[in-house]
């Protein structure tokens, strides 16, 4: 770029016009990684006994606790899915490379290496970015969810709790067995996302998946996993 005056001028014009937009995207990606760090710190502190009266087991026996643990994992997974669906991988990479270049490289930003790992292409392309059907790699999105994983023992405990319980107490409002899928729709969306953190269950634990599907998806195959 610097070897030709024309490209230098174009580079400066691009920076002047789009640096604010590049920074907004980078802050978005960095915020997803920071949210992951906050989740992991919470899990570590619970396991280390920082909250003396709380363990994973007794948190999951409290109504608010089971919702809290389930929702933070679910929200992190939703962020990953929405990021990959709405911002194509090649665009993410170019945005981050451009931003780092204008900011002086990875050394100038504390989480740059982790952000680069988070946003790299998965091979998935939503149908809005293709001429027809979406492009979905084999076993997608396992690789995306494994880049910065959540403690699998805690994820497993959360899945078991959601599977066995009505964490939002909706069945009282939908007493008919025909409406069970409607009553459990919110936690069904959570399960759909959280299960990606334990692909072994999805792919090999037939008994567990049979129970989850029979309870939450018996007549419900159109699933909004997040607002919009």
XYZ file of C-alpha atoms in Angstrom:
228
model
C 0.000 0.000 0.000
C 2.706 2.487 1.001
C 4.657 2.028 -2.243
C 2.147 3.961 -4.386
C 0.754 7.454 -3.667
C -2.681 6.471 -5.019
C -3.077 3.539 -2.634
C -1.803 5.645 0.273
C -4.524 8.202 -0.435
C -7.163 5.466 -0.713
C -5.956 3.953 2.543
C -6.181 7.264 4.356
C -9.633 7.938 2.918
C -10.825 4.489 3.997
C -9.488 5.045 7.510
C -11.124 8.477 7.793
C -14.493 7.211 6.555
C -14.745 3.794 8.217
C -12.507 3.709 11.292
C -15.442 4.390 13.630
C -17.413 1.526 12.059
C -14.428 -0.840 12.244
C -13.998 0.034 15.908
C -17.670 -0.665 16.658
C -17.377 -4.135 15.113
C -14.139 -4.839 16.972
C -15.721 -3.785 20.279
C -18.592 -6.175 19.530
C -16.206 -9.114 18.994
C -14.117 -8.146 22.008
C -17.255 -7.908 24.169
C -18.245 -11.474 23.246
C -14.821 -12.686 24.386
C -15.057 -10.652 27.609
C -18.488 -12.139 28.283
C -16.896 -15.580 27.914
C -14.176 -14.601 30.400
C -16.819 -13.435 32.880
C -18.669 -16.760 32.570
C -15.476 -18.750 33.089
C -14.475 -16.627 36.089
C -17.912 -17.225 37.621
C -17.647 -20.989 37.058
C -14.114 -21.101 38.491
C -15.113 -19.118 41.573
C -18.072 -21.414 42.203
C -15.871 -24.504 41.861
C -13.163 -23.010 44.090
C -15.654 -22.209 46.865
C -15.340 -18.415 46.709
C -19.073 -18.230 47.440
C -18.879 -20.344 50.566
C -22.564 -21.225 50.807
C -22.939 -22.066 47.104
C -21.886 -24.982 44.938
C -23.068 -25.861 41.451
C -25.379 -28.486 42.917
C -27.220 -26.239 45.357
C -27.337 -23.310 42.902
C -29.199 -25.618 40.517
C -31.697 -26.399 43.282
C -32.680 -22.716 43.534
C -35.149 -21.385 40.960
C -33.152 -18.228 40.257
C -29.865 -20.146 40.267
C -30.853 -22.716 37.654
C -32.137 -19.914 35.429
C -28.981 -17.844 35.922
C -26.537 -20.609 35.017
C -28.661 -21.759 32.097
C -29.177 -18.273 30.704
C -25.540 -17.141 30.817
C -24.405 -20.222 28.874
C -27.352 -19.868 26.499
C -26.648 -16.171 25.864
C -22.991 -16.853 25.101
C -23.955 -19.588 22.641
C -26.561 -17.319 21.041
C -23.922 -14.635 20.548
C -21.710 -17.113 18.703
C -24.524 -18.317 16.451
C -25.766 -14.809 15.668
C -22.261 -13.532 14.993
C -21.602 -16.325 12.507
C -25.026 -15.975 10.897
C -25.200 -12.196 10.524
C -21.549 -11.300 9.860
C -19.868 -13.655 7.343
C -16.510 -15.059 8.393
C -14.538 -13.440 5.589
C -16.037 -10.037 6.495
C -15.161 -10.538 10.199
C -11.576 -11.374 9.336
C -11.154 -8.358 7.056
C -12.722 -6.042 9.625
C -10.415 -7.215 12.394
C -7.289 -7.193 10.196
C -8.065 -3.646 9.035
C -8.718 -2.451 12.574
C -5.546 -4.019 13.970
C -3.522 -2.563 11.121
C -4.780 0.946 11.796
C -4.279 0.517 15.558
C -0.676 -0.633 15.176
C -0.942 -4.427 15.458
C -1.951 -7.008 18.042
C 0.436 -5.693 20.686
C -1.610 -2.507 21.042
C -4.801 -4.354 22.093
C -4.970 -6.695 25.101
C -7.285 -9.407 23.680
C -6.330 -9.180 20.003
C -5.092 -12.775 19.630
C -8.196 -14.160 21.328
C -10.513 -12.005 19.220
C -8.772 -13.254 16.058
C -9.308 -16.841 17.190
C -12.960 -16.143 18.027
C -13.920 -14.548 14.709
C -12.054 -16.681 12.178
C -14.116 -18.319 9.459
C -16.084 -21.462 10.263
C -17.100 -22.242 6.677
C -20.759 -21.456 7.430
C -22.655 -19.038 5.192
C -26.247 -18.017 5.823
C -28.563 -18.280 2.819
C -28.688 -14.484 2.572
C -24.990 -14.588 1.583
C -25.383 -17.410 -0.971
C -27.368 -17.770 -4.153
C -29.469 -20.581 -2.715
C -29.257 -22.861 0.295
C -26.992 -22.007 3.234
C -23.488 -23.458 3.287
C -23.165 -25.615 6.399
C -19.903 -27.490 7.186
C -19.952 -30.999 8.653
C -20.670 -31.061 12.395
C -21.311 -27.323 12.464
C -21.100 -25.431 14.850
C -18.974 -27.763 17.001
C -15.676 -26.156 16.016
C -16.979 -22.637 16.726
C -18.246 -23.604 20.183
C -15.000 -25.422 21.026
C -12.765 -22.383 20.474
C -13.560 -21.023 23.923
C -15.438 -23.820 25.697
C -17.438 -23.794 28.918
C -16.762 -26.272 31.742
C -18.436 -29.440 30.438
C -19.364 -30.777 33.882
C -21.312 -27.605 34.638
C -22.901 -27.606 31.177
C -23.941 -31.229 31.697
C -25.485 -30.381 35.089
C -27.383 -27.439 33.581
C -28.703 -29.593 30.724
C -29.882 -32.279 33.140
C -31.636 -29.679 35.307
C -33.426 -28.048 32.363
C -34.330 -31.440 30.939
C -35.923 -32.677 34.175
C -37.568 -29.476 35.365
C -39.880 -26.655 34.290
C -37.491 -23.847 35.232
C -39.905 -21.039 34.283
C -42.968 -22.682 35.884
C -45.085 -22.414 32.748
C -46.870 -25.779 32.903
C -49.373 -24.381 35.412
C -50.488 -21.925 32.715
C -50.639 -24.678 30.083
C -52.103 -27.682 31.952
C -53.115 -29.638 28.852
C -50.566 -32.259 27.711
C -51.157 -31.035 24.152
C -49.656 -27.694 25.089
C -46.523 -29.012 26.810
C -44.224 -27.919 23.978
C -45.636 -24.396 24.237
C -45.171 -24.343 27.999
C -41.543 -25.453 27.688
C -40.705 -23.395 24.590
C -38.380 -20.966 26.398
C -36.230 -23.656 27.932
C -36.351 -25.655 24.693
C -34.606 -22.726 22.996
C -32.011 -22.746 25.765
C -31.415 -26.478 25.381
C -31.022 -26.151 21.605
C -28.116 -23.735 22.076
C -26.511 -25.215 25.203
C -26.312 -28.707 23.685
C -23.772 -27.418 21.150
C -21.292 -27.094 24.025
C -21.438 -30.887 24.538
C -21.489 -32.344 20.994
C -20.864 -35.815 22.376
C -24.409 -35.785 23.789
C -25.873 -34.608 20.485
C -24.052 -37.205 18.433
C -23.811 -40.297 20.643
C -26.095 -40.153 23.697
C -29.271 -41.491 22.078
C -31.094 -42.046 25.381
C -30.500 -38.505 26.619
C -31.518 -36.968 23.301
C -34.628 -39.163 23.109
C -35.781 -37.831 26.479
C -35.050 -34.205 25.512
C -36.808 -34.453 22.161
C -39.862 -36.259 23.531
C -40.341 -33.655 26.258
C -39.444 -30.414 24.457
C -39.737 -30.990 20.711
C -42.449 -33.605 20.255
C -44.524 -31.261 18.080
C -42.306 -28.185 17.949
C -39.684 -28.011 15.185
C -39.753 -24.278 14.444
C -37.577 -22.841 17.157
C -36.670 -19.181 17.752
C -33.392 -19.457 19.645
C -33.220 -15.711 20.261
C -35.317 -12.588 19.751
C -35.781 -11.768 16.047
